[in-house]
Amino acid sequence: MKKTVVLYPGLAVGHFVPMMQLADILLEEGYAVVAALIDITMEQNIPFAAAVDRVTASKPSITFHTLPRIHNPPTVTNDVQLLLGYFELMRRYNKHLHEFLSSLPPRSIHSVIMDSLSNVALDITKELGIPAYSFFTSNASTLAVFLQLPWVRTESQPSFKELGDATLNLQGVPPMPASHLIEEMLEDPESEIYKAMTNSLSKNLEADGILVNTFTSLEARAVEALTDPQFLPKSEIKMPMLLCVGPLVEDAAETKEKHQCLAWLNEQPEHSVVFLCFGSTGAGNHSEVQLKEIAVGLESSGHRFLWVVRAPLGDNPEKAFGVHADPDLHTLLPEGFLERTKGRGLVVKLWAPQVDVLRHKAIGAFMTHCGWNSILEGIMAGVPMLCWPLYAEQKMNKVFMVEEAEIGLEVVGWQEGLVKAEEVEAKVRLVLDSKERR
């Protein structure tokens, strides 16, 4: 009988997709793979539900098991309570996960691999005596920061928010401003969300190992720090085994009908197009004012562009997990912009096949929100990047890209809340006009 690896993914598309890429590797190694899914409806989280449908159809070798729905689940929306609601949801699902793992044949389970934000499930695997691994979908540099944060600040010291742009000097990573930490760590240290995030970060240390979606040659400094026995300040705390399992990048689309933008790219010269795309969730949507600034900058640059545009969220942040409105390009973009740039530029609504686009020979630059999946896709495609972080750990990723790996150039206007057209123009020209970019 094959040993079974049980995957316990989170609810974010950016976490689910690389875990399913990891499943392919496990299958090749001869394991049976079962994915235990939380019962979330299409109405509650459209991007995640659509990703599950896509993966279940394309990966028949993986067994998918949906855990029973819990009664009165906490609301999971894209607001300040997102993580608190998520942590509570995962805690309530522990009972169903326990029942499912107990139902599998005795001694058939090799291990459980869980999303790092779902690590409350470590209580269940420990109770059942099953080896368990935390799957960290961002990079080793971010992991190094996260694992040190609970020990960096003492009660008598200022909060990270009070430190502002003061420099944090942490092991394994370049110096970075305290303001670049994730928003939850910039809250009041006595707040519920700060304590919940700190507990979650520390919980990863209870795993038998931490799997990271990276590779050693890319992040040698961070990996060396994470594998140093003296990495954590308290000697009684031991670092779990670190396993670099990346790069886990989605395969190119195998659909019979190719997206219209690929046919357009076929007509463009090599390395002549800047591709602008800012993630798969509503959190990456720009305001109407920002969209117009980008448009003016692209038009003034004189360069070719492929731009994925979504409608602003406005006053409804919960739309981040719901239906994305079809953007009215003629309203959102400057008058006459589409007509004036026709042939030189292409604006795509909502979505484009990012892996296919980045690997196309016409792409010469990638303006990105610095999500780790997108960064890896850019790296594997060999495309220079323009770094425009928006949320989560993306500001930390930007530091790694610019200061450590030197694979990106910062679009600095994000720090003022609005990137002006002049900077968009200048940065696009700098990358596409540079003779040293490759």
Coordinates of C-alpha atoms in Angstrom, one line a residue:
M1 CA 0.0 0.0 0.0
K2 CA 1.3 3.5 -0.9
K3 CA 1.9 5.8 1.9
T4 CA -0.5 8.8 1.9
V5 CA 0.4 12.4 2.2
V6 CA -2.6 14.5 3.3
L7 CA -2.6 18.1 2.1
Y8 CA -4.5 20.7 4.1
P9 CA -4.5 23.9 2.0
G10 CA -5.6 27.3 3.0
L11 CA -8.4 29.3 1.4
A12 CA -6.2 31.7 -0.6
V13 CA -5.7 31.0 -4.2
G14 CA -2.0 32.0 -3.9
H15 CA -1.5 29.4 -1.3
F16 CA -3.7 26.6 -2.8
V17 CA -2.1 26.7 -6.3
P18 CA 1.6 26.1 -5.2
M19 CA 0.4 23.3 -2.8
M20 CA -1.2 21.6 -5.7
Q21 CA 2.1 21.9 -7.6
L22 CA 3.8 20.3 -4.6
A23 CA 1.2 17.5 -5.0
D24 CA 2.6 16.7 -8.4
I25 CA 6.1 16.2 -7.0
L26 CA 4.7 13.9 -4.2
L27 CA 2.9 11.8 -6.8
E28 CA 6.1 11.4 -8.8
E29 CA 7.8 10.2 -5.7
G30 CA 5.3 7.4 -5.3
Y31 CA 3.0 8.8 -2.6
A32 CA -0.8 8.8 -2.7
V33 CA -2.0 12.3 -2.2
V34 CA -5.3 13.4 -0.5
A35 CA -6.3 17.0 -0.2
A36 CA -8.7 17.8 2.6
L37 CA -10.7 20.9 1.7
I38 CA -12.8 23.2 3.8
D39 CA -16.3 23.5 2.5
I40 CA -16.4 27.0 1.1
T41 CA -19.1 27.8 -1.5
M42 CA -18.6 29.6 -4.8
E43 CA -20.6 32.6 -3.3
Q44 CA -18.2 32.9 -0.3
N45 CA -14.9 32.8 -2.2
I46 CA -15.2 32.8 -6.0
P47 CA -11.4 32.8 -6.8
F48 CA -10.7 29.9 -4.5
A49 CA -13.7 27.8 -5.5
A50 CA -12.8 28.4 -9.2
A51 CA -9.2 27.3 -8.5
V52 CA -10.4 24.1 -6.8
D53 CA -12.7 23.3 -9.8
R54 CA -9.8 23.9 -12.2
V55 CA -7.4 21.7 -10.2
T56 CA -9.8 18.8 -9.6
A57 CA -10.5 18.6 -13.3
S58 CA -6.8 18.8 -14.3
K59 CA -5.2 16.5 -11.6
P60 CA -7.2 13.3 -11.4
S61 CA -4.5 11.5 -9.5
I62 CA -5.2 13.7 -6.4
T63 CA -8.0 12.6 -4.2
F64 CA -10.1 15.5 -3.0
H65 CA -12.1 15.2 0.2
T66 CA -14.3 18.0 1.4
L67 CA -14.7 18.3 5.1
P68 CA -18.3 18.7 6.5
R69 CA -19.5 22.3 6.6
I70 CA -19.5 23.8 10.1
H71 CA -22.6 25.6 11.4
N72 CA -22.5 29.4 11.7
P73 CA -18.9 29.9 10.4
P74 CA -17.2 33.2 11.1
T75 CA -17.4 35.7 8.3
V76 CA -14.3 35.7 6.1
T77 CA -14.1 38.9 4.2
N78 CA -11.4 41.2 3.0
D79 CA -11.4 43.6 5.9
V80 CA -9.4 44.2 9.1
Q81 CA -11.0 41.1 10.7
L82 CA -9.9 38.8 7.9
L83 CA -7.2 36.9 9.7
L84 CA -9.1 36.7 13.0
G85 CA -12.1 35.2 11.2
Y86 CA -9.8 32.8 9.3
F87 CA -7.9 31.6 12.4
E88 CA -11.3 31.0 14.1
L89 CA -12.6 29.1 11.1
M90 CA -9.5 26.8 11.1
R91 CA -9.8 26.2 14.8
R92 CA -13.5 25.1 14.4
Y93 CA -12.5 22.8 11.5
N94 CA -10.0 20.9 13.7
K95 CA -12.8 18.5 14.9
H96 CA -13.7 17.5 11.3
L97 CA -10.0 17.2 10.4
H98 CA -9.5 14.9 13.4
E99 CA -12.4 12.7 12.3
F100 CA -11.1 12.5 8.7
L101 CA -7.6 11.6 9.6
S102 CA -8.9 9.0 12.1
S103 CA -11.0 7.4 9.3
L104 CA -8.0 6.6 7.1
P105 CA -6.4 3.1 7.4
P106 CA -4.1 2.8 10.4
R107 CA -0.4 3.5 9.6
S108 CA -1.3 4.5 6.1
I109 CA -0.6 8.2 6.6
H110 CA 3.0 9.3 5.9
S111 CA 2.5 12.9 6.9
V112 CA 0.2 15.9 6.8
I113 CA 1.3 19.1 5.0
M114 CA -0.7 22.1 6.0
D115 CA -0.8 25.7 5.0
S116 CA 1.2 27.8 7.4
L117 CA -1.8 29.9 8.3
S118 CA -3.8 26.8 9.0
N119 CA -1.2 25.5 11.6
V120 CA -3.7 25.3 14.4
A121 CA -4.1 21.8 12.9
L122 CA -0.8 20.9 14.4
D123 CA -2.7 20.3 17.6
I124 CA -4.6 17.5 15.9
T125 CA -1.6 15.8 14.2
K126 CA 0.3 15.9 17.5
E127 CA -2.6 14.2 19.2
L128 CA -2.8 11.5 16.6
G129 CA 1.0 11.1 16.4
I130 CA 1.2 12.0 12.7
P131 CA 4.3 13.8 11.3
A132 CA 3.3 17.2 10.2
Y133 CA 4.9 19.9 8.1
S134 CA 4.0 23.6 7.6
F135 CA 4.0 24.8 4.0
F136 CA 5.1 28.4 3.7
T137 CA 4.1 29.7 0.3
S138 CA 6.2 32.9 0.4
N139 CA 10.0 33.0 0.4
A140 CA 12.7 32.1 2.9
S141 CA 13.5 35.7 3.6
T142 CA 10.0 36.5 4.7
L143 CA 10.0 33.3 6.8
A144 CA 13.2 34.5 8.5
V145 CA 11.6 37.8 9.4
F146 CA 8.4 36.2 10.6
L147 CA 10.1 33.7 12.9
Q148 CA 12.2 36.4 14.5
L149 CA 9.4 39.0 15.0
P150 CA 8.0 37.5 18.2
W151 CA 11.4 37.9 19.9
V152 CA 12.5 41.2 18.5
R153 CA 10.3 43.5 20.5
T154 CA 10.0 43.5 24.3
E155 CA 7.1 45.0 26.3
S156 CA 9.1 48.2 27.1
Q157 CA 10.0 48.9 23.5
P158 CA 8.0 51.0 21.0
S159 CA 5.6 49.1 18.7
F160 CA 6.7 48.3 15.1
K161 CA 4.2 51.0 14.0
E162 CA 5.8 53.6 16.3
L163 CA 9.2 52.7 14.8
G164 CA 7.9 53.9 11.5
D165 CA 10.7 53.8 8.9
A166 CA 13.4 53.0 11.4
T167 CA 15.6 50.2 10.2
L168 CA 15.1 46.6 11.4
N169 CA 18.3 44.5 11.3
L170 CA 17.4 40.9 11.3
Q171 CA 19.3 37.7 10.5
G172 CA 19.2 36.4 7.0
V173 CA 17.7 39.5 5.3
P174 CA 18.7 43.0 4.2
P175 CA 17.9 45.9 6.5
M176 CA 14.3 47.0 6.1
P177 CA 12.1 49.7 7.5
A178 CA 9.7 48.6 10.2
S179 CA 6.9 50.1 8.2
H180 CA 7.4 47.3 5.6
L181 CA 6.1 44.6 7.9
I182 CA 2.7 43.1 7.4
E183 CA -0.2 45.3 8.6
E184 CA -1.1 42.9 11.4
M185 CA 2.3 43.4 13.1
L186 CA 1.9 47.2 12.9
E187 CA -1.1 47.1 15.1
D188 CA -1.2 47.8 18.8
P189 CA 0.8 45.0 20.5
E190 CA -2.1 44.5 22.9
S191 CA -4.6 44.1 20.1
E192 CA -6.3 40.8 19.4
I193 CA -5.0 40.6 15.8
Y194 CA -1.4 41.3 16.8
K195 CA -1.4 38.6 19.4
A196 CA -3.2 36.2 17.1
M197 CA -0.6 36.8 14.3
T198 CA 2.3 36.4 16.7
N199 CA 0.9 33.1 18.0
S200 CA 0.4 31.9 14.5
L201 CA 3.9 32.7 13.5
S202 CA 5.3 31.0 16.6
K203 CA 3.1 27.9 16.0
N204 CA 5.1 27.0 12.9
L205 CA 8.0 26.1 15.2
E206 CA 5.9 23.1 16.5
A207 CA 6.0 21.4 13.0
D208 CA 8.3 18.6 12.2
G209 CA 9.6 20.7 9.3
I210 CA 8.8 23.8 7.3
L211 CA 8.5 23.5 3.5
V212 CA 9.3 26.8 1.7
N213 CA 8.5 27.6 -1.9
T214 CA 12.0 28.7 -2.9
F215 CA 15.4 27.3 -3.8
T216 CA 18.7 27.6 -2.0
S217 CA 20.7 29.3 -4.8
L218 CA 18.1 32.1 -4.9
E219 CA 18.0 32.8 -1.2
A220 CA 21.3 31.5 0.2
R221 CA 21.6 34.1 2.9
A222 CA 18.1 33.4 4.3
V223 CA 18.5 29.7 4.1
E224 CA 21.8 29.8 5.8
A225 CA 20.3 31.8 8.7
L226 CA 17.3 29.5 9.0
T227 CA 19.5 26.4 9.3
D228 CA 21.8 28.0 11.8
P229 CA 21.3 26.3 15.3
Q230 CA 21.7 29.7 16.9
F231 CA 19.0 31.4 14.6
L232 CA 16.4 31.8 17.4
P233 CA 17.4 33.8 20.4
K234 CA 16.2 31.4 23.1
S235 CA 18.3 28.2 23.2
E236 CA 15.4 26.0 24.3
I237 CA 13.5 26.8 21.1
K238 CA 14.6 24.6 18.2
M239 CA 14.1 25.4 14.5
P240 CA 12.2 22.7 12.6
M241 CA 13.9 21.1 9.6
L242 CA 13.8 23.5 6.7
L243 CA 13.1 22.1 3.2
C244 CA 13.3 24.2 0.1
V245 CA 10.7 22.7 -2.3
G246 CA 10.5 25.4 -5.0
P247 CA 10.2 26.9 -7.4
L248 CA 6.6 25.7 -7.5
V249 CA 5.3 27.5 -10.6
E250 CA 2.1 26.7 -12.5
D251 CA 2.5 25.0 -15.8
A252 CA 1.6 26.9 -19.0
A253 CA -2.1 26.7 -19.8
E254 CA -3.0 23.7 -21.9
T255 CA -6.4 25.0 -23.0
K256 CA -7.3 24.6 -26.7
E257 CA -8.4 28.2 -27.0
K258 CA -5.5 30.6 -26.4
H259 CA -6.2 33.9 -24.8
Q260 CA -6.5 36.8 -27.2
C261 CA -3.5 38.6 -25.6
L262 CA -1.2 35.8 -26.7
A263 CA -2.1 36.3 -30.4
W264 CA -1.4 40.0 -29.9
L265 CA 2.0 39.3 -28.3
N266 CA 2.9 37.1 -31.3
E267 CA 2.8 40.3 -33.4
Q268 CA 5.2 42.3 -31.2
P269 CA 9.0 42.5 -31.4
E270 CA 11.1 40.5 -28.9
H271 CA 11.4 42.0 -25.4
S272 CA 9.4 45.1 -26.4
V273 CA 6.3 44.8 -24.1
V274 CA 5.8 45.8 -20.5
F275 CA 3.3 43.5 -18.8
L276 CA 1.3 45.0 -15.9
C277 CA -0.6 42.7 -13.6
F278 CA -1.3 43.1 -9.9
G279 CA -2.5 39.8 -8.5
S280 CA -5.6 37.6 -8.5
T281 CA -7.6 39.2 -5.6
G282 CA -9.5 42.4 -5.2
A283 CA -6.8 43.7 -2.9
G284 CA -4.7 44.4 -6.0
N285 CA -7.4 46.7 -7.6
H286 CA -6.3 50.3 -8.1
S287 CA -8.4 53.4 -7.7
E288 CA -9.8 55.2 -10.7
V289 CA -7.3 58.0 -10.1
Q290 CA -4.4 55.5 -10.1
L291 CA -5.6 53.8 -13.2
K292 CA -5.6 57.1 -15.1
E293 CA -2.1 57.9 -13.9
I294 CA -0.9 54.5 -15.1
A295 CA -2.6 55.0 -18.5
V296 CA -1.0 58.5 -19.0
G297 CA 2.4 57.1 -18.0
L298 CA 2.2 54.2 -20.4
E299 CA 1.0 56.4 -23.3
S300 CA 3.8 58.9 -22.7
S301 CA 6.5 56.2 -22.5
G302 CA 6.0 55.4 -26.2
H303 CA 6.5 51.7 -25.4
R304 CA 4.3 48.7 -26.0
F305 CA 2.2 47.4 -23.1
L306 CA -0.1 44.6 -22.0
W307 CA -2.2 45.7 -19.0
V308 CA -4.7 43.7 -16.9
V309 CA -7.3 46.1 -15.5
R310 CA -9.9 45.4 -12.8
A311 CA -12.6 47.8 -11.5
P312 CA -11.8 49.6 -8.2
L313 CA -13.3 48.0 -5.1
G314 CA -14.7 51.3 -3.9
D315 CA -16.4 51.1 -0.5
N316 CA -17.0 47.3 -0.8
P317 CA -13.8 45.5 0.2
E318 CA -15.8 42.3 0.6
K319 CA -15.8 42.1 -3.2
A320 CA -12.2 41.0 -3.1
F321 CA -13.5 37.4 -2.6
G322 CA -16.7 37.8 -4.7
V323 CA -17.6 38.7 -8.3
H324 CA -15.2 41.1 -9.9
A325 CA -17.3 43.7 -11.8
D326 CA -16.5 44.0 -15.5
P327 CA -14.5 47.2 -15.7
D328 CA -15.9 50.0 -17.9
L329 CA -12.6 50.9 -19.6
H330 CA -13.9 54.0 -21.3
T331 CA -14.9 55.4 -17.9
L332 CA -11.9 54.3 -15.9
L333 CA -9.2 55.3 -18.4
P334 CA -8.5 58.7 -19.9
E335 CA -10.8 59.8 -22.8
G336 CA -9.4 58.5 -26.1
F337 CA -6.6 56.4 -24.4
L338 CA -7.7 53.1 -26.0
E339 CA -8.0 54.6 -29.4
R340 CA -4.6 56.5 -29.3
T341 CA -2.7 53.4 -28.1
K342 CA -4.4 50.9 -30.3
G343 CA -1.9 48.5 -31.8
R344 CA 0.9 49.6 -29.4
G345 CA -1.0 48.6 -26.3
L346 CA -3.6 46.1 -25.2
V347 CA -5.8 46.4 -22.1
V348 CA -7.3 43.1 -20.9
K349 CA -10.2 43.0 -18.4
L350 CA -9.9 41.0 -15.1
W351 CA -7.4 38.3 -16.0
A352 CA -4.6 37.1 -18.3
P353 CA -2.7 33.8 -18.4
Q354 CA 0.3 35.2 -16.5
V355 CA 2.6 32.2 -16.9
D356 CA 2.1 32.1 -20.6
V357 CA 2.5 35.8 -21.0
L358 CA 5.7 36.1 -19.0
R359 CA 7.3 33.3 -21.0
H360 CA 6.4 34.9 -24.3
K361 CA 9.4 36.3 -26.2
A362 CA 7.7 39.7 -26.6
I363 CA 7.8 40.5 -22.9
G364 CA 10.6 42.8 -21.8
A365 CA 9.5 43.9 -18.4
F366 CA 6.9 42.9 -15.7
M367 CA 5.3 45.5 -13.4
T368 CA 4.1 43.4 -10.4
H369 CA 2.6 43.7 -7.0
C370 CA 5.4 41.5 -5.7
G371 CA 3.3 38.5 -4.7
W372 CA 5.8 35.6 -4.3
N373 CA 4.1 33.4 -6.9
S374 CA 4.3 36.2 -9.4
I375 CA 8.0 36.9 -8.5
L376 CA 8.9 33.2 -9.1
E377 CA 7.1 33.2 -12.4
G378 CA 9.0 36.3 -13.4
I379 CA 12.3 34.8 -12.3
M380 CA 11.7 31.6 -14.2
A381 CA 10.8 33.6 -17.3
G382 CA 13.9 35.7 -16.9
V383 CA 12.0 39.0 -17.0
P384 CA 13.2 42.1 -15.2
M385 CA 10.6 43.4 -12.8
L386 CA 9.2 46.8 -11.7
C387 CA 8.2 46.4 -8.0
W388 CA 4.9 48.0 -6.8
P389 CA 4.0 46.3 -3.5
L390 CA 0.4 46.6 -2.4
Y391 CA -0.5 44.4 0.6
A392 CA 0.4 41.4 2.8
E393 CA 4.2 40.6 2.8
Q394 CA 4.8 42.3 -0.6
K395 CA 6.7 45.2 0.8
M396 CA 9.1 42.7 2.4
N397 CA 9.4 40.9 -0.9
K398 CA 10.2 44.1 -2.6
V399 CA 13.2 44.6 -0.3
F400 CA 14.5 41.1 -1.2
M401 CA 14.0 41.8 -5.0
V402 CA 15.7 45.1 -5.0
E403 CA 18.3 44.9 -2.3
E404 CA 19.2 41.2 -2.2
A405 CA 18.5 39.5 -5.5
E406 CA 18.7 42.7 -7.6
I407 CA 16.0 41.4 -9.9
G408 CA 13.7 44.4 -9.6
L409 CA 13.5 48.1 -9.6
E410 CA 11.2 49.9 -7.1
V411 CA 8.3 52.0 -8.2
V412 CA 8.7 54.3 -5.2
G413 CA 5.5 56.3 -5.5
W414 CA 3.5 53.5 -3.8
Q415 CA 4.8 54.8 -0.5
E416 CA 2.9 58.1 -1.0
G417 CA -0.3 56.2 -1.9
L418 CA -0.2 57.3 -5.6
V419 CA 2.3 56.4 -8.3
K420 CA 2.4 59.4 -10.7
A421 CA 2.3 59.1 -14.5
E422 CA 5.8 60.6 -14.7
E423 CA 7.2 57.7 -12.6
V424 CA 5.4 55.0 -14.6
E425 CA 6.8 56.6 -17.8
A426 CA 10.3 56.9 -16.4
K427 CA 10.5 53.4 -15.0
V428 CA 9.1 51.7 -18.1
R429 CA 11.6 53.6 -20.3
L430 CA 14.5 52.8 -17.9
V431 CA 13.9 49.0 -18.1
L432 CA 12.9 48.7 -21.7
D433 CA 15.5 51.1 -23.1
S434 CA 18.3 49.6 -21.0
K435 CA 20.9 47.7 -23.1
E436 CA 22.1 46.0 -19.9
R437 CA 18.7 44.5 -18.9
R438 CA 19.6 41.0 -20.2

